[in-house]
Amino acid sequence: MKGEEDNHRTPDQYETPDEDSLVLDLTGFQLHDLNGVHIPPSLVELDLTANRLSSLDSRISALSRLKKLSFRQNLFHDSGIDPISSFDAISGLQELVIRDNKLTKIPDVSIFKSLLVFDVSFNEIFSLSGLSKISSTLKELYVSKNEVPKIEEIDHLINLQILELGSNRLKVMENLHNLTNLQELWLGRNRIRAVNLCELKCIKKISLQSNRLTSMIGFQDCIALEELYLSHNGISKMEGLSTLLNLRVLDVSSNKLTAVDDIETLTKLEDLWLNDNEIASLDGLDIALAGSRNNLTTIYLERNPCASTPNYSITLRQFFPNLVQIDSNIFC
């Protein structure tokens, strides 16, 4: 069997980039440093994903045209990434990815006045302290899979469209009221017990999977919502959904539901996940979903008592004539 190193790429496997190259992709080289790698000064994008880097090469600080920079899957500690705060020449950077490293704090990226995307997911960050310095131009912020206990220092991010804080230690939804342009909010795998969305009327996607919710109340003002993911909670009643007239996807699987309620007015619903609940009967399901009778294409009800009903699939297809999938069964 070949050793692991046989699968690593090395710079000599690729042609040296031209002096006027715009993109340099060094993904998967497993480099410990960039010695011997030619870095053209014309670069607009530099991808250093999946290497063994732990310190910044000083030549990066001179790439005045750089817009995208990725250090994903490296070995950067805080001290290794800190010098980036003084890289004045690359202050026009728009996308910075430091995902999957060894950071314990939010690095100082205040120098980047046009930053649009910032990703520090899969690190060991214990606080969002430091985000107050980040540019208000930011549109996408990813801090998932860290150790963050509190949503803070994001009030000024009025242009934010995507916020990813899944797999942290959050207990409360807070400080979201200024994010009036937010379209996607990902908070799965936290410890949240109640919904507080501060009337985010532009939001289109929300994930609160694997939290500690016992109620669905709190979404009623999110009238633009198209996708809602609430699986693996402790919800026992469907409520507060009747105003969500744009909803296309609803996932309430793995809860404690005994009936389908409060969605009869939804006419755009296409995907409905109700599996792993306690719904006893299919009786009345057609009435409960009357608004989406013709649009519903996918429904999951497996591992509910009602899934043992005689002619289960036939009944569902009679209720909803355009179904193409029932549980794992796909129909041509």
Coordinates of C-alpha atoms in Angstrom, one line a residue:
M1 CA 0.0 0.0 0.0
K2 CA 1.3 3.4 -0.9
G3 CA 1.9 5.8 2.0
E4 CA -0.2 8.9 2.6
E5 CA 2.5 11.2 1.3
D6 CA 2.1 9.6 -2.2
N7 CA -1.3 11.3 -2.4
H8 CA 0.1 14.8 -1.6
R9 CA 0.6 17.3 -4.4
T10 CA 3.8 19.2 -4.7
P11 CA 4.4 22.5 -6.6
D12 CA 6.6 20.8 -9.1
Q13 CA 3.6 18.8 -10.4
Y14 CA 2.2 22.0 -11.8
E15 CA 3.5 24.7 -14.2
T16 CA 4.9 27.8 -12.5
P17 CA 2.2 30.5 -12.9
D18 CA 2.7 33.3 -15.3
E19 CA 3.7 36.6 -13.9
D20 CA 0.3 38.0 -14.8
S21 CA -1.7 35.1 -13.5
L22 CA -4.9 36.1 -11.7
V23 CA -5.6 32.8 -9.7
L24 CA -3.2 30.5 -7.9
D25 CA -4.8 27.3 -6.4
L26 CA -2.4 25.4 -4.1
T27 CA -5.1 23.2 -2.6
G28 CA -3.9 19.9 -1.2
F29 CA -0.1 20.4 -1.5
Q30 CA 0.4 19.8 2.2
L31 CA 2.9 22.6 2.3
H32 CA 4.5 23.6 5.6
D33 CA 5.5 27.0 4.0
L34 CA 5.5 28.7 0.7
N35 CA 9.2 28.7 0.1
G36 CA 9.9 27.8 -3.5
V37 CA 6.4 28.7 -4.6
H38 CA 6.2 31.6 -7.1
I39 CA 3.5 34.0 -6.1
P40 CA 2.6 36.4 -9.0
P41 CA 2.0 40.0 -7.8
S42 CA -1.1 40.1 -10.2
L43 CA -3.1 37.6 -8.1
V44 CA -6.8 38.3 -7.5
E45 CA -7.4 34.9 -5.9
L46 CA -5.1 32.8 -3.7
D47 CA -6.4 29.4 -2.5
L48 CA -4.2 27.6 0.1
T49 CA -6.8 25.1 1.3
A50 CA -5.5 21.8 2.8
N51 CA -1.9 22.6 3.5
R52 CA 0.1 22.6 6.8
L53 CA 0.7 26.3 7.0
S54 CA 1.0 27.9 10.4
S55 CA 2.4 31.4 9.5
L56 CA 1.8 34.0 6.9
D57 CA 4.1 34.4 4.0
S58 CA 5.1 38.1 3.8
R59 CA 4.7 38.2 0.0
I60 CA 0.9 37.9 0.5
S61 CA 1.0 41.4 2.1
A62 CA 2.1 42.8 -1.3
L63 CA -0.8 41.4 -3.4
S64 CA -2.5 44.7 -3.9
R65 CA -5.1 43.3 -6.3
L66 CA -6.1 40.3 -4.1
K67 CA -9.9 39.8 -3.6
K68 CA -10.1 36.3 -2.4
L69 CA -7.9 34.5 0.1
S70 CA -8.4 31.1 1.6
F71 CA -6.4 29.4 4.4
R72 CA -9.0 26.6 4.9
Q73 CA -7.8 23.4 6.6
N74 CA -4.4 24.6 7.8
L75 CA -2.7 24.8 11.2
F76 CA -3.0 28.5 12.0
H77 CA -3.1 29.5 15.7
D78 CA -4.1 33.1 16.7
S79 CA -0.5 34.3 16.6
G80 CA 0.1 32.9 13.1
I81 CA -2.8 34.8 11.6
D82 CA -2.5 38.1 13.7
P83 CA -0.1 39.8 11.3
I84 CA -2.8 40.0 8.6
S85 CA -4.2 43.0 10.5
S86 CA -1.3 45.1 9.2
F87 CA -1.4 43.9 5.5
D88 CA -2.4 47.4 4.2
A89 CA -1.7 46.6 0.5
I90 CA -4.5 43.9 0.5
S91 CA -7.1 46.1 2.3
G92 CA -9.4 45.6 -0.7
L93 CA -9.9 42.0 0.1
Q94 CA -13.5 40.8 -0.3
E95 CA -13.4 37.2 0.8
L96 CA -11.3 35.8 3.7
V97 CA -11.6 32.1 4.7
I98 CA -9.8 30.8 7.8
R99 CA -12.1 27.8 8.3
D100 CA -10.8 24.7 10.0
N101 CA -7.7 25.9 11.8
K102 CA -6.8 26.4 15.4
L103 CA -8.1 29.9 16.2
T104 CA -9.4 30.7 19.7
K105 CA -10.5 34.2 18.9
I106 CA -11.9 36.4 16.1
P107 CA -8.9 37.8 14.3
D108 CA -8.6 41.5 13.7
V109 CA -9.8 42.1 10.1
S110 CA -10.8 45.7 10.5
I111 CA -8.3 46.7 7.8
F112 CA -10.5 45.1 5.1
K113 CA -13.0 47.8 4.4
S114 CA -14.7 46.0 1.5
L115 CA -15.0 42.5 3.0
L116 CA -18.1 40.6 1.9
V117 CA -17.4 37.0 3.1
F118 CA -15.7 36.0 6.3
D119 CA -15.4 32.3 7.4
V120 CA -13.9 31.2 10.7
S121 CA -16.0 28.0 11.1
F122 CA -14.5 24.8 12.6
N123 CA -12.0 26.5 14.9
E124 CA -11.9 26.7 18.7
I125 CA -13.3 30.3 19.1
F126 CA -14.8 31.0 22.5
S127 CA -16.4 34.4 21.8
L128 CA -17.7 36.7 19.0
S129 CA -15.7 39.5 20.7
G130 CA -13.9 41.4 17.9
L131 CA -16.7 41.2 15.3
S132 CA -17.5 44.9 16.2
K133 CA -14.4 45.8 14.2
I134 CA -15.4 44.1 11.0
S135 CA -16.6 46.1 8.1
S136 CA -20.4 46.8 7.8
T137 CA -20.1 45.8 4.1
L138 CA -20.1 42.1 5.2
K139 CA -22.7 39.9 3.5
E140 CA -21.8 36.4 4.7
L141 CA -20.5 35.4 8.1
Y142 CA -19.7 31.9 9.0
V143 CA -18.7 30.9 12.6
S144 CA -20.1 27.4 12.9
K145 CA -18.6 24.6 14.9
N146 CA -16.9 26.7 17.6
E147 CA -17.5 27.3 21.3
V148 CA -19.4 30.5 21.1
P149 CA -22.0 31.0 24.0
K150 CA -23.5 34.4 23.0
I151 CA -24.6 36.3 19.8
E152 CA -23.0 39.7 20.1
E153 CA -21.1 42.5 18.3
I154 CA -23.1 42.1 15.1
D155 CA -25.5 45.1 15.4
H156 CA -23.7 47.1 12.8
L157 CA -23.7 44.4 10.1
I158 CA -26.8 45.8 8.4
N159 CA -25.9 44.3 5.0
L160 CA -25.5 40.8 6.3
Q161 CA -27.4 38.2 4.2
I162 CA -26.2 34.9 5.6
L163 CA -25.3 34.2 9.3
E164 CA -24.1 30.7 10.2
L165 CA -23.6 30.0 13.9
G166 CA -24.5 26.3 14.0
S167 CA -22.8 23.9 16.4
N168 CA -21.9 26.3 19.1
R169 CA -23.1 26.8 22.7
L170 CA -25.8 29.4 22.1
K171 CA -28.8 29.5 24.5
V172 CA -30.6 32.6 23.4
M173 CA -31.5 34.2 20.0
E174 CA -30.5 37.9 20.6
N175 CA -29.1 41.0 19.0
L176 CA -30.5 40.2 15.6
H177 CA -32.9 43.2 15.3
N178 CA -30.6 45.3 13.1
L179 CA -30.0 42.6 10.5
T180 CA -32.9 43.7 8.4
N181 CA -31.3 42.3 5.2
L182 CA -30.7 38.9 6.6
Q183 CA -31.9 36.1 4.3
E184 CA -30.4 33.0 5.8
L185 CA -30.0 32.1 9.5
W186 CA -28.3 28.8 10.5
L187 CA -28.4 28.0 14.2
G188 CA -28.7 24.3 14.3
R189 CA -27.0 22.2 17.1
N190 CA -27.1 24.8 19.8
R191 CA -29.1 25.0 23.1
I192 CA -31.8 27.4 22.2
R193 CA -35.1 27.1 24.0
A194 CA -37.2 29.9 22.4
V195 CA -37.6 31.6 19.1
N196 CA -36.8 35.4 19.0
L197 CA -36.4 36.7 15.4
C198 CA -37.0 40.4 16.1
E199 CA -39.3 40.6 13.1
L200 CA -36.8 39.8 10.4
K201 CA -39.2 40.2 7.5
C202 CA -36.7 39.6 4.7
I203 CA -35.4 36.2 6.0
K204 CA -35.9 33.3 3.6
K205 CA -34.2 30.3 5.3
I206 CA -34.0 29.4 9.0
S207 CA -32.5 26.4 10.6
L208 CA -33.0 25.6 14.3
Q209 CA -32.5 21.9 14.1
S210 CA -31.2 20.0 17.1
N211 CA -31.9 22.6 19.7
R212 CA -34.2 22.6 22.8
L213 CA -37.4 24.2 21.4
T214 CA -40.7 23.1 22.7
S215 CA -42.8 25.7 20.8
M216 CA -43.0 27.0 17.2
I217 CA -44.3 30.4 18.2
G218 CA -42.0 33.2 17.0
F219 CA -41.9 32.8 13.2
Q220 CA -45.2 34.5 12.4
D221 CA -43.7 37.8 11.3
C222 CA -41.1 36.2 9.0
I223 CA -43.5 36.6 6.0
A224 CA -40.8 36.1 3.4
L225 CA -39.7 32.7 4.8
E226 CA -39.3 29.9 2.2
E227 CA -37.5 27.2 4.1
L228 CA -37.9 26.3 7.8
Y229 CA -35.9 23.5 9.5
L230 CA -36.9 22.5 13.0
S231 CA -36.1 18.8 13.3
H232 CA -34.8 17.1 16.4
N233 CA -36.4 19.4 19.0
G234 CA -39.2 18.8 21.6
I235 CA -42.1 20.5 19.7
S236 CA -45.5 19.0 20.5
K237 CA -47.8 21.4 18.5
M238 CA -47.7 23.0 15.1
E239 CA -48.6 26.7 15.5
G240 CA -47.6 30.2 14.4
L241 CA -47.2 29.1 10.7
S242 CA -50.4 30.3 9.0
T243 CA -48.8 33.7 8.0
L244 CA -45.9 32.1 6.2
L245 CA -47.5 32.1 2.8
N246 CA -44.2 31.8 0.9
L247 CA -43.1 28.6 2.7
R248 CA -41.9 25.9 0.3
V249 CA -40.0 23.6 2.7
L250 CA -41.0 22.6 6.2
D251 CA -39.0 20.1 8.3
V252 CA -40.5 19.3 11.7
S253 CA -39.3 15.7 11.8
S254 CA -38.1 14.0 15.0
N255 CA -40.3 16.1 17.4
K256 CA -43.4 15.2 19.5
L257 CA -46.2 16.1 17.1
T258 CA -49.5 14.3 17.3
A259 CA -51.3 16.2 14.6
V260 CA -50.7 18.5 11.6
D261 CA -52.1 22.0 12.3
D262 CA -51.9 25.6 11.2
I263 CA -50.6 25.1 7.7
E264 CA -53.9 24.8 5.7
T265 CA -53.4 28.3 4.3
L266 CA -50.0 27.6 2.8
T267 CA -50.3 27.3 -0.9
K268 CA -46.6 27.1 -1.9
L269 CA -45.6 24.1 0.3
E270 CA -43.6 21.6 -1.7
D271 CA -41.6 19.5 0.8
L272 CA -43.0 18.5 4.2
W273 CA -41.0 16.4 6.6
L274 CA -43.1 14.9 9.5
N275 CA -41.2 11.6 10.0
D276 CA -40.3 10.4 13.5
N277 CA -43.3 12.0 15.3
E278 CA -46.4 10.6 17.0
I279 CA -49.1 11.3 14.4
A280 CA -51.6 8.5 14.8
S281 CA -53.8 8.8 11.7
L282 CA -54.0 10.1 8.2
D283 CA -57.6 11.2 8.8
G284 CA -58.0 14.9 8.1
L285 CA -54.5 15.3 6.6
D286 CA -56.0 16.4 3.3
I287 CA -57.9 19.1 5.1
A288 CA -54.8 20.2 7.1
L289 CA -52.9 20.6 3.9
A290 CA -55.7 21.8 1.7
G291 CA -53.8 24.9 0.5
S292 CA -50.9 22.9 -0.8
R293 CA -52.8 20.0 -2.3
N294 CA -51.5 20.5 -5.8
N295 CA -48.1 21.8 -5.0
L296 CA -46.9 19.2 -2.5
T297 CA -44.3 16.9 -4.2
T298 CA -42.5 15.3 -1.2
I299 CA -43.9 14.1 2.2
Y300 CA -42.2 12.1 4.9
L301 CA -44.3 10.4 7.5
E302 CA -42.3 7.3 8.2
R303 CA -41.9 6.1 11.8
N304 CA -45.2 7.6 12.8
P305 CA -48.1 5.3 13.8
C306 CA -50.0 6.5 10.8
A307 CA -47.4 5.1 8.4
S308 CA -48.8 1.6 9.3
T309 CA -52.2 2.5 7.9
P310 CA -53.5 0.1 5.2
N311 CA -53.0 1.6 1.7
Y312 CA -50.8 4.3 3.3
S313 CA -49.1 5.4 0.0
I314 CA -52.2 5.1 -2.1
T315 CA -54.1 7.3 0.4
L316 CA -51.4 10.0 0.3
R317 CA -51.3 10.0 -3.5
Q318 CA -55.1 10.4 -3.5
F319 CA -54.8 13.3 -1.1
F320 CA -51.9 15.0 -3.0
P321 CA -52.0 14.1 -6.7
N322 CA -48.6 15.6 -7.6
L323 CA -46.5 13.7 -5.1
V324 CA -43.3 12.3 -6.5
Q325 CA -41.8 11.1 -3.2
I326 CA -43.3 9.5 -0.1
D327 CA -40.6 8.8 2.5
S328 CA -37.8 7.1 0.6
N329 CA -40.0 6.0 -2.2
I330 CA -39.7 8.0 -5.4
F331 CA -42.3 7.8 -8.1
C332 CA -41.6 8.3 -11.8

